[in-house]
Coordinates of C-alpha atoms and ligand atoms in Angstrom, one line a residue:
Chain A
M1 CA 232.3 91.8 119.3
E2 CA 232.4 88.4 120.7
T3 CA 232.5 85.4 118.5
L4 CA 232.5 81.8 119.5
S5 CA 236.0 81.0 118.5
L6 CA 239.1 79.7 120.2
Y7 CA 241.4 81.3 117.7
V8 CA 244.3 83.1 119.3
D9 CA 245.4 86.1 117.3
R10 CA 249.2 85.9 117.1
D11 CA 251.8 86.4 114.5
S12 CA 253.7 83.1 114.2
P13 CA 255.0 80.8 111.5
V14 CA 252.3 78.3 112.5
H15 CA 249.6 80.9 112.0
R16 CA 250.9 81.6 108.6
V17 CA 250.6 78.0 107.5
D18 CA 247.4 77.4 105.4
P19 CA 244.4 75.5 106.8
I20 CA 244.7 72.6 104.4
S21 CA 248.2 71.8 105.6
K22 CA 246.9 71.9 109.2
L23 CA 244.0 69.6 108.3
L24 CA 246.6 67.3 106.7
Y25 CA 248.6 67.5 109.9
I26 CA 245.6 66.2 111.8
L27 CA 245.3 63.3 109.4
A28 CA 249.0 62.5 109.7
A29 CA 249.1 62.9 113.5
T30 CA 246.1 60.5 113.7
A31 CA 247.1 58.0 111.0
I32 CA 250.8 57.5 111.5
P33 CA 250.7 56.3 115.2
I34 CA 248.0 53.9 114.1
I35 CA 250.0 52.6 111.1
L36 CA 253.1 52.3 113.2
P37 CA 251.8 51.5 116.6
S38 CA 255.1 51.8 118.5
L39 CA 255.4 54.1 121.4
L40 CA 258.3 55.8 119.8
T41 CA 256.1 57.0 116.8
A42 CA 253.5 58.4 119.2
A43 CA 256.1 60.1 121.3
V44 CA 257.7 61.7 118.2
V45 CA 254.3 63.0 117.0
L46 CA 253.5 64.3 120.5
A47 CA 256.8 66.1 120.6
I48 CA 256.2 67.7 117.1
S49 CA 252.7 68.8 118.2
V50 CA 254.0 70.4 121.4
A51 CA 256.7 72.1 119.5
L52 CA 254.2 73.5 117.0
L53 CA 252.0 74.8 119.7
L54 CA 255.0 76.4 121.4
L55 CA 256.1 77.9 118.1
G56 CA 252.5 79.2 117.6
R57 CA 252.6 80.7 121.0
T58 CA 249.4 79.0 121.9
F59 CA 250.6 76.2 124.2
R60 CA 249.2 77.8 127.3
R61 CA 245.7 77.6 125.8
V62 CA 245.9 73.8 125.6
I63 CA 247.0 73.3 129.2
P64 CA 243.5 73.2 130.6
L65 CA 242.5 70.8 127.8
I66 CA 245.5 68.6 128.5
S67 CA 244.7 68.5 132.2
V68 CA 241.2 67.3 131.5
I69 CA 242.5 64.7 129.1
V70 CA 245.2 63.6 131.5
F71 CA 242.6 63.1 134.2
V72 CA 240.5 60.9 131.9
L73 CA 243.5 59.0 130.6
L74 CA 244.8 58.3 134.1
T75 CA 241.6 56.5 134.8
I76 CA 242.0 54.4 131.7
L77 CA 245.6 53.8 132.7
I78 CA 244.6 52.5 136.2
I79 CA 241.8 50.4 135.0
Q80 CA 243.8 48.8 132.1
G81 CA 246.9 48.4 134.2
L82 CA 244.9 46.5 136.8
F83 CA 242.3 44.6 134.9
R84 CA 243.0 44.3 131.2
A85 CA 242.5 40.8 130.0
G86 CA 245.9 39.4 128.9
N87 CA 247.7 41.1 131.8
V88 CA 250.5 38.6 132.7
T89 CA 253.7 40.5 133.5
P90 CA 253.4 42.3 136.8
L91 CA 255.3 45.6 136.7
F92 CA 254.8 47.0 140.2
Q93 CA 252.6 46.8 143.2
L94 CA 250.8 49.4 145.2
G95 CA 249.6 47.9 148.4
S96 CA 247.6 44.9 147.3
L97 CA 247.1 46.2 143.8
I98 CA 249.2 44.8 141.0
F99 CA 249.8 46.8 137.9
Y100 CA 250.6 44.8 134.8
R101 CA 252.9 45.7 131.9
E102 CA 250.5 44.8 129.1
G103 CA 247.6 46.8 130.4
L104 CA 249.7 49.8 131.1
L105 CA 251.4 49.8 127.7
Y106 CA 248.1 49.5 126.0
A107 CA 246.7 52.4 128.0
V108 CA 249.7 54.5 127.3
R109 CA 249.4 53.8 123.6
I110 CA 245.7 54.7 123.6
S111 CA 246.3 57.8 125.7
L112 CA 249.1 59.1 123.4
R113 CA 246.8 58.5 120.4
V114 CA 244.0 60.6 121.9
I115 CA 246.4 63.3 123.1
N116 CA 247.9 63.4 119.6
I117 CA 244.6 63.8 117.9
M118 CA 243.5 66.5 120.4
L119 CA 246.7 68.5 120.0
A120 CA 246.6 68.3 116.2
F121 CA 243.1 69.7 116.3
A122 CA 244.2 72.3 118.8
I123 CA 246.9 73.5 116.4
L124 CA 244.3 73.9 113.7
I125 CA 241.7 75.6 115.9
L126 CA 244.0 77.9 117.9
T127 CA 246.1 79.1 115.1
T128 CA 243.5 79.4 112.2
K129 CA 240.9 82.1 111.9
P130 CA 237.6 80.2 111.5
S131 CA 236.7 82.4 108.6
D132 CA 239.9 81.5 106.8
L133 CA 239.3 77.8 107.5
F134 CA 235.8 77.9 106.1
E135 CA 236.7 80.0 103.1
T136 CA 239.4 77.6 102.3
L137 CA 237.0 74.7 102.5
V138 CA 234.5 76.4 100.3
R139 CA 237.3 77.1 97.8
K140 CA 238.1 73.4 97.9
G141 CA 234.5 72.5 97.1
L142 CA 232.5 72.6 100.4
S143 CA 229.0 73.8 99.7
P144 CA 228.8 77.6 100.3
R145 CA 225.6 77.0 102.3
I146 CA 227.4 74.8 104.8
G147 CA 230.3 77.3 104.8
Y148 CA 227.9 80.1 105.6
V149 CA 226.2 78.1 108.4
L150 CA 229.6 77.3 109.9
S151 CA 230.9 80.8 109.9
S152 CA 227.7 82.6 110.8
V153 CA 226.9 80.3 113.7
L154 CA 230.1 81.5 115.5
Q155 CA 228.8 85.1 115.4
I156 CA 225.1 84.6 115.6
I157 CA 225.0 82.5 118.7
P158 CA 226.6 85.2 120.8
Q159 CA 224.1 87.6 119.3
M160 CA 221.2 85.4 120.3
Q161 CA 222.7 85.3 123.8
N162 CA 222.5 89.1 123.7
T163 CA 218.8 88.8 122.8
V164 CA 218.3 86.6 125.8
G165 CA 220.1 89.1 127.9
T166 CA 217.9 91.9 126.6
I167 CA 214.7 90.0 127.2
T168 CA 215.8 89.0 130.7
D169 CA 216.6 92.6 131.5
A170 CA 213.1 93.6 130.3
Q171 CA 211.5 91.0 132.5
R172 CA 213.6 92.0 135.4
S173 CA 212.7 95.6 135.0
R174 CA 209.1 94.5 135.2
G175 CA 209.8 93.0 138.6
M176 CA 210.3 89.4 137.7
E177 CA 212.8 87.5 139.8
T178 CA 215.5 86.2 137.5
E179 CA 218.2 85.3 140.0
G180 CA 218.5 83.0 143.0
S181 CA 217.7 79.4 143.4
L182 CA 217.4 77.0 140.6
A183 CA 213.6 77.0 140.9
V184 CA 213.5 80.7 140.6
R185 CA 215.8 80.7 137.6
L186 CA 213.7 78.0 136.0
R187 CA 210.6 79.9 136.6
A188 CA 212.2 83.0 135.0
F189 CA 213.5 81.0 132.1
I190 CA 210.2 79.4 130.9
P191 CA 208.5 82.7 129.9
L192 CA 211.7 83.6 128.1
I193 CA 211.5 80.6 125.7
G194 CA 208.5 82.1 123.8
P195 CA 210.0 85.5 122.9
V196 CA 213.4 84.1 122.2
V197 CA 212.2 81.4 119.9
M198 CA 209.9 83.8 118.1
S199 CA 212.5 86.4 117.7
S200 CA 215.0 83.9 116.5
L201 CA 212.6 82.5 113.9
T202 CA 211.8 86.0 112.6
Q203 CA 215.4 86.8 112.5
T204 CA 216.3 83.7 110.7
R205 CA 213.7 84.3 108.1
E206 CA 214.7 87.9 107.6
R207 CA 218.4 87.0 107.4
S208 CA 217.7 84.4 104.8
I209 CA 215.8 87.1 102.8
A210 CA 218.9 89.4 103.2
L211 CA 221.1 86.6 101.8
E212 CA 218.7 86.0 98.9
V213 CA 218.8 89.7 97.8
R214 CA 222.6 89.6 98.0
G215 CA 222.6 86.8 95.4
F216 CA 223.5 84.0 97.7
S217 CA 221.5 81.5 95.6
A218 CA 223.3 82.5 92.4
K219 CA 224.3 79.4 90.5
G220 CA 227.4 80.8 88.9
K221 CA 230.9 80.5 90.2
K222 CA 231.5 82.5 93.4
S223 CA 234.7 84.5 93.8
F224 CA 236.6 85.6 96.9
L225 CA 237.6 89.0 98.1
N226 CA 240.6 87.6 100.0
E227 CA 243.3 86.2 97.9
E228 CA 244.2 82.6 98.5
I229 CA 247.5 82.8 100.2
Q230 CA 249.7 80.4 98.4
E231 CA 253.2 80.3 99.7
P232 CA 255.5 77.8 97.9
Y233 CA 256.4 76.2 101.2
H234 CA 252.7 75.4 101.9
R235 CA 252.9 72.9 99.0
F236 CA 256.1 71.6 100.5
I237 CA 254.4 71.0 103.9
R238 CA 251.4 69.3 102.3
W239 CA 253.4 67.0 100.2
G240 CA 255.7 66.3 103.2
L241 CA 252.8 65.3 105.3
L242 CA 251.3 63.1 102.6
L243 CA 254.6 61.6 102.0
S244 CA 255.2 60.8 105.6
I245 CA 251.9 59.0 105.8
I246 CA 252.8 57.0 102.7
L247 CA 256.2 56.2 104.1
A248 CA 254.7 55.0 107.3
L249 CA 252.5 52.7 105.2
V250 CA 255.4 51.4 103.2
W251 CA 257.4 50.8 106.4
R252 CA 254.6 48.9 107.9
V253 CA 254.2 46.7 104.9
A254 CA 257.9 46.1 104.4
A255 CA 258.6 45.4 108.1
Chain B
M1 CA 212.4 104.7 80.1
K2 CA 210.2 102.4 82.3
K3 CA 212.2 100.7 85.0
I4 CA 209.3 99.0 86.7
I5 CA 206.0 97.8 85.2
V6 CA 203.5 96.2 87.6
D7 CA 200.4 95.0 85.8
N8 CA 197.4 93.8 87.7
L9 CA 199.5 92.1 90.4
K10 CA 197.6 89.8 92.7
Y11 CA 199.2 87.9 95.4
R12 CA 198.2 85.7 98.4
Y13 CA 200.6 84.3 101.0
P14 CA 200.4 80.5 101.3
S15 CA 199.1 80.6 104.8
A16 CA 196.6 83.5 104.2
Q17 CA 192.9 83.5 103.2
E18 CA 192.9 87.0 101.8
L19 CA 194.9 88.5 99.0
A20 CA 197.7 90.7 100.2
L21 CA 197.7 92.5 96.8
K22 CA 194.5 92.8 94.9
G23 CA 195.4 93.8 91.4
I24 CA 198.0 96.5 91.6
S25 CA 199.1 98.3 88.4
L26 CA 201.7 101.0 88.2
E27 CA 204.7 102.1 86.2
I28 CA 207.9 103.7 87.4
E29 CA 210.3 105.7 85.2
K30 CA 214.0 105.7 85.4
G31 CA 215.4 108.1 88.0
Q32 CA 212.0 108.6 89.8
F33 CA 211.6 108.6 93.5
I34 CA 208.4 106.8 94.5
G35 CA 207.1 107.1 98.0
V36 CA 204.9 104.3 99.3
I37 CA 202.4 105.1 102.1
G38 CA 199.4 103.4 103.7
P39 CA 198.3 101.9 107.0
N40 CA 199.8 98.8 108.6
G41 CA 198.9 95.7 106.6
A42 CA 198.1 97.7 103.5
G43 CA 200.5 95.5 101.5
K44 CA 203.4 97.9 101.2
S45 CA 206.1 95.4 102.2
T46 CA 204.5 92.7 100.1
L47 CA 204.7 95.0 97.1
C48 CA 208.4 95.7 97.9
Q49 CA 209.1 92.0 98.0
A50 CA 207.2 91.5 94.8
L51 CA 209.6 94.0 93.1
V52 CA 212.6 92.0 94.1
G53 CA 211.1 88.6 93.4
L54 CA 210.9 87.4 97.0
V55 CA 207.2 87.3 96.2
P56 CA 206.6 84.7 94.9
H57 CA 210.0 82.9 94.7
F58 CA 210.8 83.0 98.4
Y59 CA 207.3 82.9 99.9
H60 CA 205.5 80.9 97.2
G61 CA 201.7 81.4 97.4
A62 CA 199.2 82.4 94.7
Y63 CA 200.4 84.9 92.1
G64 CA 198.7 86.6 89.3
G65 CA 199.5 89.5 86.9
S66 CA 203.0 90.5 86.1
V67 CA 205.9 92.5 87.3
V68 CA 208.7 93.6 85.0
V69 CA 211.8 95.1 86.7
G70 CA 214.8 96.4 84.7
G71 CA 213.6 94.4 81.7
L72 CA 213.3 91.1 83.6
E73 CA 209.9 89.4 84.1
V74 CA 210.0 88.6 87.9
L75 CA 207.9 85.4 87.6
K76 CA 210.4 83.9 85.2
S77 CA 213.6 85.2 86.8
E78 CA 215.6 83.9 89.7
I79 CA 216.0 86.1 92.8
S80 CA 219.8 86.2 92.3
A81 CA 219.3 87.5 88.7
L82 CA 216.8 90.1 89.9
A83 CA 219.2 91.1 92.6
L84 CA 221.5 92.6 89.9
K85 CA 218.6 94.8 88.8
V86 CA 216.9 95.8 92.0
G87 CA 218.1 95.9 95.6
L88 CA 216.1 95.7 98.8
V89 CA 216.8 97.3 102.1
F90 CA 214.4 96.6 105.0
Q91 CA 213.6 97.6 108.5
N92 CA 215.9 95.6 110.8
P93 CA 219.5 96.6 110.2
F94 CA 220.7 93.7 112.4
T95 CA 219.2 90.9 110.3
Q96 CA 220.6 92.4 107.1
V97 CA 224.1 91.7 108.4
T98 CA 225.0 88.2 107.0
G99 CA 226.9 87.2 110.2
A100 CA 229.4 85.3 108.1
K101 CA 231.9 88.2 107.8
L102 CA 234.1 89.7 110.4
T103 CA 234.5 93.2 109.0
V104 CA 232.4 95.9 107.3
Y105 CA 234.6 95.6 104.3
D106 CA 234.1 91.9 103.9
E107 CA 230.4 92.3 104.6
V108 CA 230.0 94.4 101.5
A109 CA 232.0 91.9 99.6
F110 CA 229.5 89.1 100.3
G111 CA 227.1 90.0 97.5
L112 CA 229.9 90.6 95.1
E113 CA 231.5 87.3 95.8
N114 CA 228.2 85.7 95.0
M115 CA 228.2 87.5 91.7
G116 CA 231.6 86.1 91.0
L117 CA 233.3 89.4 90.4
D118 CA 237.0 89.6 90.2
R119 CA 239.0 91.0 93.1
A120 CA 240.0 94.4 91.6
E121 CA 236.4 95.1 90.6
M122 CA 235.2 94.1 94.1
I123 CA 237.6 96.5 95.8
E124 CA 236.7 99.3 93.5
R125 CA 233.0 98.8 94.2
I126 CA 233.3 98.3 97.9
D127 CA 235.5 101.5 98.3
R128 CA 233.0 103.5 96.4
A129 CA 229.9 102.2 98.2
L130 CA 231.5 102.7 101.7
T131 CA 232.5 106.2 100.8
L132 CA 229.1 107.1 99.3
L133 CA 227.4 105.9 102.5
D134 CA 230.1 107.7 104.6
I135 CA 231.1 104.5 106.5
Y136 CA 234.5 104.0 105.0
R137 CA 236.2 104.8 108.3
Y138 CA 234.5 101.8 109.9
K139 CA 235.7 99.3 107.2
D140 CA 237.7 97.2 109.6
R141 CA 235.1 97.0 112.3
N142 CA 232.9 94.0 113.0
P143 CA 229.5 94.8 111.5
F144 CA 227.7 93.9 114.7
D145 CA 229.7 96.6 116.6
L146 CA 228.1 99.4 114.5
S147 CA 225.2 101.6 115.7
G148 CA 221.8 101.0 114.1
G149 CA 222.2 103.9 111.7
Q150 CA 225.7 102.8 110.7
M151 CA 224.5 99.2 110.3
Q152 CA 221.6 100.3 108.1
R153 CA 224.0 102.3 106.0
L154 CA 226.1 99.2 105.7
A155 CA 223.1 97.3 104.4
I156 CA 222.5 100.0 101.8
A157 CA 226.2 100.0 100.9
S158 CA 226.1 96.3 100.5
I159 CA 223.2 96.7 98.0
I160 CA 224.7 99.6 96.2
A161 CA 227.9 97.7 95.6
M162 CA 225.9 95.2 93.5
K163 CA 225.0 98.2 91.2
P164 CA 221.3 97.6 90.9
Q165 CA 219.4 100.1 88.7
I166 CA 216.6 100.3 91.3
I167 CA 216.7 100.3 95.1
V168 CA 213.7 99.5 97.2
L169 CA 213.7 100.7 100.8
D170 CA 211.1 99.3 103.1
E171 CA 210.8 101.5 106.2
P172 CA 214.6 101.8 106.4
T173 CA 214.5 104.0 109.5
S174 CA 211.6 102.5 111.5
Q175 CA 213.9 100.7 113.9
L176 CA 216.4 103.5 114.3
D177 CA 216.8 106.3 116.8
P178 CA 216.4 109.9 115.5
Q179 CA 220.1 110.2 114.9
G180 CA 220.3 106.9 113.0
S181 CA 217.3 107.9 110.9
E182 CA 218.9 111.2 110.0
E183 CA 222.0 109.4 108.9
V184 CA 219.9 107.1 106.7
F185 CA 217.9 109.9 105.2
R186 CA 221.1 111.7 104.3
A187 CA 222.2 108.5 102.5
V188 CA 218.9 108.4 100.7
D189 CA 219.5 112.0 99.7
K190 CA 222.7 111.0 98.1
L191 CA 221.2 108.1 96.2
K192 CA 218.6 110.4 94.9
S193 CA 221.1 112.9 93.7
E194 CA 223.0 110.1 92.0
G195 CA 219.9 109.6 89.9
M196 CA 219.0 106.2 91.2
T197 CA 215.5 104.9 90.7
L198 CA 214.1 104.6 94.3
V199 CA 211.1 103.1 95.9
M200 CA 210.7 103.9 99.6
V201 CA 208.1 102.9 102.1
E202 CA 208.2 105.5 104.9
H203 CA 206.0 106.6 107.7
K204 CA 207.8 109.9 108.2
I205 CA 205.5 111.6 105.7
E206 CA 207.5 114.8 105.6
K207 CA 210.4 112.9 104.1
I208 CA 208.1 111.5 101.3
A209 CA 206.9 115.0 100.7
E210 CA 210.5 116.2 100.4
Y211 CA 211.8 113.4 98.1
A212 CA 209.1 111.8 96.1
D213 CA 208.2 112.4 92.5
K214 CA 205.2 110.3 92.9
V215 CA 203.4 108.7 95.9
A216 CA 201.7 105.3 95.9
L217 CA 198.9 105.2 98.5
L218 CA 198.0 101.6 99.4
S219 CA 195.2 100.3 101.5
G220 CA 193.8 96.8 102.0
G221 CA 196.0 95.5 99.2
E222 CA 194.7 98.0 96.7
L223 CA 196.4 101.0 95.1
V224 CA 194.2 103.8 96.1
D225 CA 196.2 106.6 94.5
F226 CA 199.4 107.0 92.5
D227 CA 200.1 110.6 91.8
R228 CA 202.3 113.6 92.6
P229 CA 202.7 114.0 96.3
I230 CA 200.9 117.4 96.4
R231 CA 197.9 115.7 94.8
V232 CA 197.9 112.7 97.1
F233 CA 198.5 114.7 100.2
S234 CA 195.7 117.1 99.5
R235 CA 193.1 114.3 99.3
P236 CA 190.5 115.2 101.9
D237 CA 190.1 111.5 102.7
L238 CA 193.8 111.0 103.4
E239 CA 193.4 110.5 107.1
R240 CA 190.9 107.7 106.5
F241 CA 193.8 105.6 105.2
G242 CA 195.7 106.1 108.4
V243 CA 198.0 108.6 106.9
A244 CA 198.5 112.1 108.3
A245 CA 199.3 114.8 105.8
P246 CA 202.7 116.5 106.2
V247 CA 202.7 119.0 109.0
Y248 CA 203.0 122.0 106.6
T249 CA 200.0 120.8 104.7
R250 CA 198.0 120.5 107.9
I251 CA 199.0 124.0 109.0
C252 CA 198.2 125.6 105.7
R253 CA 194.9 123.8 105.5
D254 CA 194.0 125.1 108.9
L255 CA 195.0 128.6 107.9
K256 CA 193.4 128.1 104.4
I257 CA 196.7 129.0 102.7
K258 CA 196.7 127.5 99.2
D259 CA 199.3 127.5 96.5
E260 CA 198.2 130.2 94.1
K261 CA 199.0 128.3 90.9
T262 CA 197.8 124.8 91.8
G263 CA 195.0 125.7 94.2
L264 CA 196.4 122.9 96.4
Y265 CA 197.8 123.0 99.9
P266 CA 201.6 123.0 100.0
I267 CA 203.4 119.9 101.3
T268 CA 206.9 121.1 102.2
L269 CA 208.3 124.0 104.2
E270 CA 209.5 125.7 101.0
G271 CA 206.1 125.3 99.4
A272 CA 204.4 126.8 102.5
V273 CA 206.8 129.7 102.6
A274 CA 206.2 130.4 98.9
A275 CA 202.4 130.2 99.4
V276 CA 202.5 132.6 102.4
G277 CA 204.8 134.9 100.4
S278 CA 202.3 135.0 97.5
L279 CA 199.6 136.1 100.0
E280 CA 201.0 139.6 100.3
Ligands
LIG301 N1 204.7 86.1 105.6 C1 203.4 86.3 105.6 N2 202.5 85.3 105.6 C2 201.2 85.5 105.6 N3 200.6 86.7 105.6 C3 201.4 87.8 105.5 C4 202.8 87.7 105.5 N4 203.4 88.9 105.5 C5 202.3 89.8 105.5 N5 201.1 89.1 105.5 C6 199.8 89.7 105.4 O1 199.7 90.4 104.2 C7 199.1 91.7 104.4 C8 200.0 92.8 103.9 O2 201.1 92.9 104.8 P1 202.4 93.8 104.5 O3 202.7 93.8 103.1 O4 203.4 93.4 105.5 O5 201.7 95.2 104.9 P2 202.5 96.6 105.3 O6 203.9 96.5 105.0 O7 201.8 97.6 104.5 O8 202.3 96.8 106.7 C9 198.7 91.8 105.8 O9 197.4 91.4 106.0 C10 199.6 90.8 106.5 O10 199.0 90.2 107.6
LIG302 MG1 205.6 96.6 106.2

C-alpha cells in the first residue's frame, strides 16, 4: 500500500529518538544560527545535521534535495556577490565581473541558514513515521480532528489516485483516447472531473459517517493503543536542545 | 427485553420534499435477528441511520416520533454515546476504513481510542474481535491492502470491538464479490450464534429467510409488514414491493407444496424438504 510519505524505514538511533525532540532540533537548528550569526555556528549546525542524517542512514535521500537547494543558493551567491548594496571589498574577479566579500559572506550565511532548516526538517521527516509524529502531537494537545486529517490525507490521496486510474481505465476501455498530446490528455481529463469529484464527495461523507459511528466525536479523553515511548535519554535530548538555545541567547546578550 | 423501540418515527432529509420515513413503529427484542427488505428508496438505509442516531444528528432535517435504543433516547443522545449501544456497518467497505491507521490492528483500535479505553482492555477486545471475524492473521497488514470481504469483516470487527448490544448491517455484501459475500455471511452467522441483536438490510432474500426471526418490509417510507419471515414471504402481493420471495418459496408455490402445520409455503431449503417429506 502506497502512502504519501518520505519516511525511510530503518533501524537507527536517530529513528528511535522521539518526534518532539526532533521538532525541538528543528527549532534549535533554526534559532541558534540566527541568534549567533557567525559562520562558525552555522557550519557546526550543518555538520551536526549531516552527521545525524548519516547516523540515521538516510543521507542519500537528501542529496536530490540538497542539489536543488545548492542550485538556488548558487544563484543567490552570484547575485549578492556581484550586486549587493554595501559591497566594498573586492574578493576576486572573473573576467570583468568583480565579486565582493560582503555580498558573498551575506549569501553564504543565508544559504547555510536555509540548508540548516531544510536538513533539520529532513531529519524529522525521513526518520519519523508520520503516524507517530501526528499521534505524539495529538498527545501533546493537537486537536484529534487535525491529527486525523493529517494522517488520513497521506493514505487517502493515493487511494483517490487509484480511483482516477480506475475511471481512466473505464473510459479507455470505452474507446476514449487518454494518451498522447496535451490536447488529447486534456480532453480526456475533463470528463474525468465529474465522476472523480462526485465519488470523492460521497466517499468523504461516508467516511465521516464511519468516523462518527466509531465515536470520533466523543468528548471524553481519548486513549492510545501505542504506548508513548519514553526513554530517559529523550528527556536529556530535549533539555539539551532547549538549553543550547538558551545558552546561545545568553552568549549573545553577554558578548 | 426490548432493545429497540421505534415509535411513530417520521423523518425528512433537509434537502427533500417528501418524508423518507412516514410514521414507522416497531419493537425489537434482545437477541432477535431482524431482516429489513423493500425496494430501492423504501427508506431502509434511513431507518438504519435513525437507529444509530445519524438521523437526525448527522443529517439534521425534520424529525418526529421517537427511537429508543439500548435504553437511550436517540434524539437526546449524542452519536458517540449511541455508538456504545448500537453499531452500524454499511455497504462500502472501503469508506469504512478510517484511513488514519496503517495496520488492521490499529484500525480496530480507532474506536476504542475514542472511547478512552486503557491499553490492556483495547488489546483484549481487538484480539477477540479479529479472531471472531477470522482476520487475526492480517493484523499487521495495511487495511487498504485487504480484499473487499476482508475489509468488510474488518469494519464489522471494528464495530464489534466497541461491544455494542446491537449491530445494524445495511447491505453489507452489496458491493462484494460472491466469495467476499460468503465471508461476510459467515461472520453474520457467528454474530447471530453469539446472541447479538442484529438488524440487517439485505437483498439476498434467502439469507434473510435463513437468519431472520422477523422481517420488516418497507416501501415508500412506510412499514408494510413486520412479522415472521414465513408470513411476510407468503404474502401474495410481495412482488409488488419489488421483493422476490426466496427461491424455495417460489418453487413450492408453483408446485403447490405447503407446510402442513402452518398452511404456508416454506421459505428455506429445510422447510421445503420437510414439506415435501410430509406429502408422502
Ligand atoms: N442524504 C439524503 N438526502 C436527501 N434525500 C435522501 C438522502 N438519502 C436518501 N434520501 C431519500 O430518502 C428516501 C429513502 O432512501 P433510503 O433510505 O436510502 O432508501 P433504501 O435504503 O431503502 O434504498 C429516498 O427517496 C432517497 O432518495
Ligand atoms: Mg439503502
